[in-house]
Amino acid sequence: MKYRTLLWLVFIMCFMTTSAFAISIDINNLLKNWLTNSSAFDVFPDGKVNTLDFGKAIIPNPSPTPSTLPSSSSVVHTPVWIEVSTGFTDVTSRQIVRAKNDRVYIFGGQAETSRVLKAYWTTNSGLPTTSNNFNGTTQVTDPNMVVQTDAAYDGNSTIFVSVYTQTTTNSATVLRIYPFDISSNTFKTPLTIDAGALSLPPSGSPYYLGSGGVSGMFDKTGIFHIAYWSSGNNISHRAYTYNVSTNTLILISGPTQINILGPANHPHLAISPLDNSVTIAWLSQAATPQILARTKLVGSNWGSIQTVSNAPVWTSNNFGKNVDQGPSMVIDSTGVKHLTYMGNDSYGHIHYATSNGGSWTDVALPAYSHDPAITLDANGTLYIFGHGHSLSTTQDNGCKSDRNMCFLKKPAGESWSPQTLFAAQQTQGHFDASPSVKWSVVGWHRPEYAEFVWFRVNGGSYANTTIMYGRY
């Protein structure tokens, strides 16, 4: 009956368009409306139709992204920031995800030396505007103290929360993945990646928050890539497939040592949306400290090591390992890599480096911060988030203080803007903290907004921190 009705609709519309050119009929919309109201089809919230047994080559299945890029008039780019709850963040990892259900998920350690991993999420879809939007929460307790967390989304139902931990005796570090199921909002049984990833310094002191050790991401074929700080002060890479039903990882590549000379630390991994290649950047202290990078093309071996930085790179063993340093990296739709790090030409000097596949270009920006984090939006506008600094040349006095969170932006084809205030410190505490940005190759939802997290230092104590959510 439905096929007969469809044929009559097509016949009537063809007749009307040839006999009465004063009447305009949108055939596509009429067909779509008829199909949407037909019980033979599954209809999704975005208006797309999934066929059961008809027209599968004609009517597309839904995109994994729940919303397309709105028109420029509907996107309001203004700073929005919200207190979430207890926890901390770091620049070399990504700790915020917006899933296909259009909800925001945030992961982080509860506090310095705590063994608790926290998860927060918005219980309704859309853009959060108040702290009450983040009223979903759960937690797990790891056997060890949480140093760093990283969240990688598979674009479907699972977020891999990689947790870099140190034993309570400060004798070694352990790397685990806690798969998080967004359909039940629960952590699955953790999966150990490296049970003896790295020995601690001879002093036996714990690694401070900000001692970056892990970065992961799913590629466009569903393979999970992870780079981490490993035994011997090296950077290792592994690649896995994942069986959701059995909660098991299948190692398909690695472990591969990415650096040639050590020591090396603070790995940061990014995957190109253009060709699915994997790039890992890290801080090398083999000789003069520098930022290095290495790329693996699909079907090829790892390429040669490239020098990213052309200026002195800041390092410190105070309170951990290079706790104020990046790098942070994104790759745009054309395959160009964009990276930030903190130079030591003047303490806190933001450096912005780029590569289109060849050698890197490194430019010192007239802005200063600790742990600058870079991301971009769907229009190709780049953003660097980080707190202010007394040396910044901006006319925005709010960004001359490291107690306030600030940002710079660079629309495609234009220059970087001056450093601008994003959020001023609160009476409860200040924002001399590390931001962590939303960005991925799969499951990058609401790309029209730059979303990120950072933490508030309550009462001046880094053992008492609160995660903050920001959107621009």
XYZ file of C-alpha atoms in Angstrom:
472
model
C 0.000 0.000 0.000
C 2.830 2.407 0.843
C 4.538 1.848 -2.508
C 1.270 2.556 -4.365
C 0.770 5.740 -2.355
C 4.317 6.835 -3.103
C 3.804 6.344 -6.859
C 0.608 8.432 -6.759
C 2.457 11.222 -4.891
C 5.232 11.305 -7.491
C 2.706 11.322 -10.358
C 0.680 14.180 -8.833
C 3.768 16.302 -8.138
C 5.131 15.823 -11.639
C 1.757 16.832 -13.114
C 1.517 19.949 -10.963
C 5.055 21.154 -11.736
C 4.452 20.918 -15.510
C 0.963 22.398 -15.619
C 1.093 25.177 -13.038
C 4.465 26.921 -12.872
C 2.936 29.490 -10.497
C 2.901 26.775 -7.830
C 6.187 25.631 -6.337
C 6.384 22.215 -4.701
C 9.452 20.987 -2.830
C 9.392 17.301 -3.786
C 12.231 16.367 -1.492
C 10.563 17.887 1.565
C 7.192 16.374 0.702
C 8.737 12.930 0.357
C 10.675 13.426 3.571
C 7.541 14.485 5.456
C 5.636 11.493 4.118
C 8.446 9.141 5.063
C 8.816 10.727 8.489
C 5.164 10.067 9.262
C 5.300 6.531 7.907
C 5.578 3.645 10.363
C 7.847 1.772 7.934
C 10.778 4.001 8.786
C 12.878 4.920 11.848
C 13.024 8.667 12.340
C 15.813 10.309 14.349
C 15.724 13.596 16.300
C 17.727 15.419 13.636
C 15.050 14.642 11.036
C 17.102 12.027 9.198
C 15.426 8.782 8.222
C 16.836 5.300 8.611
C 15.173 2.872 6.207
C 14.203 -0.635 7.183
C 13.675 -2.246 3.800
C 13.248 0.515 1.268
C 15.419 3.074 -0.451
C 18.600 2.366 1.507
C 20.723 3.752 -1.292
C 18.584 6.861 -1.516
C 17.910 7.963 2.047
C 21.055 8.255 4.206
C 21.498 6.820 7.676
C 22.022 9.326 10.485
C 25.394 10.964 10.933
C 27.192 10.179 14.208
C 27.097 13.888 14.971
C 23.742 14.901 16.491
C 23.805 18.478 15.225
C 25.168 20.111 12.121
C 26.991 23.410 12.169
C 24.399 26.126 12.833
C 24.364 29.294 10.783
C 26.745 31.973 12.004
C 23.799 34.016 13.249
C 22.713 31.259 15.652
C 26.128 30.684 17.279
C 26.900 33.192 19.995
C 30.607 33.271 20.799
C 30.840 34.679 24.274
C 32.602 33.268 27.346
C 30.424 30.899 29.376
C 31.914 29.250 32.440
C 30.459 27.048 35.154
C 31.663 25.387 38.330
C 31.393 21.597 38.050
C 32.782 19.843 41.138
C 35.897 18.427 42.784
C 38.827 17.457 40.564
C 41.816 18.604 38.505
C 42.881 18.762 34.838
C 46.043 18.843 32.722
C 47.008 20.319 29.364
C 48.622 17.293 27.686
C 45.426 15.247 28.047
C 41.841 15.779 26.898
C 39.371 15.348 29.727
C 36.132 16.635 28.191
C 33.916 14.840 25.661
C 30.586 15.727 24.068
C 28.955 12.426 23.115
C 26.443 11.569 20.396
C 23.620 12.067 22.930
C 24.689 15.756 23.020
C 25.719 15.510 26.671
C 29.029 16.691 28.112
C 31.253 14.231 30.021
C 34.195 15.311 32.196
C 36.740 13.062 33.919
C 39.460 13.845 36.434
C 41.292 12.789 39.538
C 39.543 13.937 42.693
C 42.563 15.651 44.263
C 46.323 15.538 44.643
C 47.418 12.070 45.943
C 43.800 10.838 45.839
C 43.018 7.367 44.456
C 39.537 8.452 43.309
C 38.623 8.915 39.625
C 35.596 11.182 39.165
C 33.121 11.352 36.267
C 30.621 14.176 35.707
C 28.051 14.618 32.959
C 25.103 16.746 31.941
C 21.863 14.811 32.321
C 20.144 16.724 29.521
C 21.295 17.414 25.981
C 22.324 20.867 24.837
C 24.537 23.646 26.133
C 25.031 23.740 29.919
C 24.370 27.097 31.562
C 24.449 26.337 35.303
C 26.240 24.003 37.692
C 22.977 22.103 38.128
C 23.302 20.868 34.535
C 26.216 18.688 35.687
C 24.175 16.637 38.128
C 25.280 13.261 36.809
C 28.242 11.819 38.691
C 29.948 8.575 39.607
C 33.399 7.505 40.746
C 35.768 4.574 41.105
C 38.727 4.073 43.403
C 41.995 2.952 41.844
C 44.531 0.942 43.866
C 47.014 3.794 43.276
C 47.069 7.588 43.368
C 45.769 9.327 40.228
C 48.353 11.555 38.515
C 46.608 12.226 35.188
C 43.458 11.255 33.284
C 42.705 11.324 29.559
C 39.334 10.771 27.830
C 39.058 9.341 24.295
C 35.628 8.819 22.718
C 34.893 6.079 20.168
C 31.992 8.055 18.665
C 29.451 5.502 19.816
C 28.886 4.276 23.376
C 32.319 4.099 25.018
C 34.756 6.646 26.420
C 38.220 5.309 27.233
C 39.393 7.026 30.417
C 43.138 6.415 30.611
C 44.483 6.852 34.123
C 48.170 7.360 34.850
C 48.734 6.426 38.480
C 51.530 6.097 41.022
C 51.698 3.482 43.741
C 50.973 4.609 47.273
C 54.577 3.763 48.169
C 55.771 6.131 45.382
C 57.788 3.287 43.862
C 56.312 3.006 40.359
C 53.529 4.124 38.009
C 50.733 2.053 36.483
C 48.674 2.885 33.359
C 45.076 1.644 33.203
C 42.043 2.269 31.012
C 38.608 2.560 32.584
C 36.025 2.107 29.779
C 32.998 4.299 30.515
C 29.624 3.271 29.053
C 27.488 6.328 28.235
C 24.331 4.212 27.911
C 24.499 3.180 31.583
C 26.858 5.923 32.820
C 29.066 3.382 34.527
C 32.734 2.425 34.546
C 33.568 -1.081 33.383
C 36.337 -3.239 34.841
C 39.670 -1.459 34.288
C 42.159 -2.780 31.724
C 45.865 -2.565 32.570
C 48.086 -1.235 29.756
C 51.434 -1.134 31.564
C 51.858 -2.382 35.118
C 55.314 -0.873 35.526
C 55.187 2.117 33.245
C 57.800 4.264 34.962
C 59.866 4.313 38.107
C 59.701 7.452 40.200
C 62.643 9.791 40.877
C 65.398 8.528 43.201
C 64.024 10.698 45.987
C 60.846 8.612 45.925
C 58.713 11.766 45.906
C 55.313 11.577 44.217
C 54.613 13.064 40.812
C 52.695 16.293 41.186
C 49.516 16.984 39.196
C 50.627 18.263 35.800
C 53.358 15.619 35.370
C 51.823 14.627 32.030
C 52.043 10.945 31.210
C 49.306 9.809 28.806
C 47.393 10.909 25.690
C 44.992 8.804 23.588
C 42.530 9.016 20.700
C 40.378 6.804 18.454
C 41.080 7.031 14.740
C 38.484 6.982 11.961
C 38.611 3.180 11.644
C 37.866 2.592 15.337
C 41.447 1.825 16.405
C 42.490 3.266 19.753
C 45.957 4.862 19.882
C 47.698 5.680 23.133
C 51.028 7.398 23.841
C 52.454 7.360 27.326
C 55.496 8.047 29.477
C 57.107 4.625 29.869
C 59.950 2.802 31.553
C 63.401 4.276 30.997
C 61.950 7.778 30.564
C 60.782 6.980 27.056
C 57.595 7.611 25.043
C 55.722 4.464 23.980
C 52.849 3.992 21.530
C 50.311 1.175 21.403
C 47.288 0.597 19.188
C 44.265 -1.533 20.082
C 40.907 -2.686 18.886
C 38.202 -3.104 21.510
C 35.491 -5.720 21.978
C 32.640 -3.901 23.717
C 30.661 -7.014 24.630
C 33.569 -8.726 26.393
C 35.395 -5.558 27.531
C 38.686 -6.741 26.084
C 41.506 -4.974 24.258
C 43.310 -6.589 21.331
C 46.837 -5.228 20.817
C 47.486 -4.702 17.098
C 50.629 -2.568 17.273
C 53.349 -1.882 19.803
C 54.579 -1.156 22.280
C 56.793 1.014 20.074
C 59.375 3.418 21.472
C 58.772 6.748 19.728
C 61.792 8.710 20.941
C 65.315 7.560 20.057
C 67.175 9.268 22.871
C 65.946 9.910 26.395
C 64.873 11.192 28.728
C 61.512 12.108 27.200
C 58.167 12.977 28.790
C 54.831 14.798 28.340
C 53.553 12.935 25.250
C 50.621 14.385 23.313
C 48.857 12.429 20.533
C 46.704 13.729 17.674
C 45.144 12.090 14.612
C 44.673 13.850 11.297
C 41.095 14.164 10.012
C 42.570 14.402 6.513
C 44.451 11.103 6.218
C 44.074 9.335 9.602
C 47.816 9.652 10.297
C 49.014 9.643 13.909
C 51.347 12.314 15.302
C 52.952 12.249 18.738
C 54.720 15.299 20.169
C 56.735 15.268 23.367
C 59.252 17.102 25.509
C 62.760 15.786 24.956
C 65.459 16.298 27.569
C 68.092 14.153 25.852
C 70.287 17.238 25.474
C 69.048 20.823 25.297
C 65.298 20.600 26.069
C 63.167 20.770 22.949
C 59.757 19.782 21.606
C 59.951 16.932 19.092
C 57.313 15.165 16.981
C 56.945 12.015 14.933
C 54.205 10.933 12.497
C 52.985 7.567 11.274
C 51.079 7.502 7.986
C 48.481 4.792 7.403
C 50.174 1.631 6.166
C 53.671 2.985 6.853
C 56.254 2.865 9.592
C 56.913 5.739 11.929
C 58.618 8.606 10.111
C 61.702 10.515 11.150
C 61.749 12.623 14.289
C 61.117 16.311 13.612
C 62.203 19.291 15.673
C 59.212 21.476 16.542
C 60.697 24.165 18.791
C 63.301 26.675 17.663
C 63.584 28.443 21.037
C 64.560 27.389 24.576
C 61.912 25.167 26.181
C 60.946 25.548 29.831
C 61.575 22.565 32.137
C 61.533 22.026 35.892
C 61.766 19.197 38.410
C 60.030 21.227 41.099
C 56.814 19.626 42.408
C 56.916 16.853 39.824
C 58.031 16.746 36.197
C 57.651 19.871 34.039
C 54.212 20.503 35.526
C 53.638 23.829 33.735
C 54.609 22.530 30.286
C 52.746 21.105 27.303
C 52.809 20.401 24.430
C 49.220 20.712 23.211
C 48.287 19.936 19.593
C 45.383 19.791 17.121
C 45.254 18.939 13.417
C 42.818 20.771 11.148
C 40.739 19.404 8.255
C 43.496 20.166 5.731
C 46.058 18.171 7.704
C 47.953 21.148 9.131
C 49.301 20.537 12.637
C 49.008 23.318 15.236
C 50.947 23.086 18.508
C 51.616 25.221 21.561
C 54.238 24.985 24.269
C 55.857 27.218 26.861
C 59.200 28.741 25.950
C 61.996 29.579 28.330
C 63.163 32.674 26.435
C 60.949 34.398 29.011
C 59.160 32.286 31.602
C 55.629 31.508 30.394
C 56.147 32.732 26.809
C 53.541 31.064 24.540
C 54.982 29.550 21.370
C 52.783 28.538 18.433
C 54.229 26.025 15.958
C 52.733 24.701 12.701
C 53.539 22.076 10.093
C 51.752 21.104 6.873
C 53.695 17.863 6.625
C 57.146 19.323 6.194
C 59.339 21.161 8.658
C 57.826 23.084 11.560
C 57.528 26.864 11.877
C 57.750 28.186 15.447
C 56.542 31.679 16.389
C 56.636 33.360 19.814
C 53.319 35.106 20.485
C 53.051 38.351 22.511
C 51.296 36.451 25.267
C 52.335 34.510 28.345
C 50.830 31.655 30.331
C 51.600 28.279 31.889
C 50.288 25.226 30.084
C 48.667 26.900 27.039
C 46.128 24.527 25.435
C 45.111 24.783 21.774
C 41.893 23.744 20.035
C 39.776 24.826 17.061
C 36.174 25.052 15.890
C 34.396 23.900 12.739
C 35.159 27.191 10.960
C 38.897 26.648 11.458
C 39.232 29.314 14.136
C 42.030 28.401 16.538
C 41.882 29.087 20.278
C 44.613 29.071 22.912
C 43.391 28.896 26.505
C 45.550 29.591 29.540
C 45.743 31.899 32.512
C 47.140 35.410 32.219
C 50.631 36.646 33.024
C 52.232 39.927 34.109
C 54.460 39.928 30.983
C 51.579 39.737 28.487
C 51.387 42.745 26.170
C 47.594 42.723 25.986
C 45.616 45.829 26.899
C 43.209 43.610 28.846
C 44.403 44.115 32.409
C 42.596 40.971 33.507
C 45.129 38.973 31.505
C 48.078 40.514 33.298
C 47.329 38.277 36.269
C 47.984 34.535 36.471
C 44.911 34.302 38.713
C 42.530 34.729 35.748
C 41.722 32.432 32.791
C 42.285 34.030 29.376
C 42.314 33.103 25.683
C 43.569 34.109 22.259
C 41.856 33.302 18.960
C 42.928 33.148 15.337
C 40.232 33.000 12.640
C 41.305 31.090 9.537
C 43.657 33.198 7.433
C 43.972 35.929 10.076
C 46.388 36.852 12.847
C 46.171 36.012 16.533
C 44.036 38.317 18.649
C 45.384 39.879 21.846
C 45.010 37.854 25.028
C 41.470 38.404 26.357
C 39.887 37.699 29.737
C 37.697 34.592 29.841
C 37.022 34.162 33.574
C 38.181 36.195 36.570
C 39.284 34.507 39.783
C 36.643 33.918 42.458
C 36.580 34.473 46.184
C 36.876 30.701 46.677
C 40.123 30.510 44.710
C 42.163 31.453 41.644
C 42.706 30.013 38.150
C 46.489 29.509 38.032
C 45.716 26.123 36.518
C 46.000 23.882 33.457
C 43.182 23.831 30.867
C 42.130 20.737 28.911
C 40.246 21.071 25.608
C 37.594 19.150 23.669
C 38.772 17.881 20.287
C 38.818 14.556 18.469
C 38.629 13.011 15.012
C 35.522 10.906 15.709
C 32.687 12.036 17.949
C 33.631 15.725 17.767
C 30.127 17.011 18.474
C 29.013 20.644 18.441
C 32.267 21.640 16.732
C 30.955 25.166 16.348
C 31.923 25.784 19.985
C 35.283 25.580 21.729
C 34.657 23.710 24.987
C 37.258 23.117 27.677
C 37.831 22.509 31.370
C 40.298 23.821 33.942
C 40.440 23.858 37.721
C 40.078 26.389 40.499
C 42.699 26.399 43.243
C 40.631 26.706 46.404
C 42.180 28.721 49.209
C 45.511 28.675 47.386
C 45.930 24.898 47.903
C 46.590 22.619 44.928
C 45.424 19.749 47.104
C 41.929 21.304 47.035
C 40.748 21.935 43.483
C 37.439 22.292 41.618
C 36.875 21.522 37.937
C 35.408 24.377 35.877
C 33.651 24.102 32.477
C 34.109 26.741 29.781
C 32.589 27.370 26.345
C 33.197 29.962 23.661
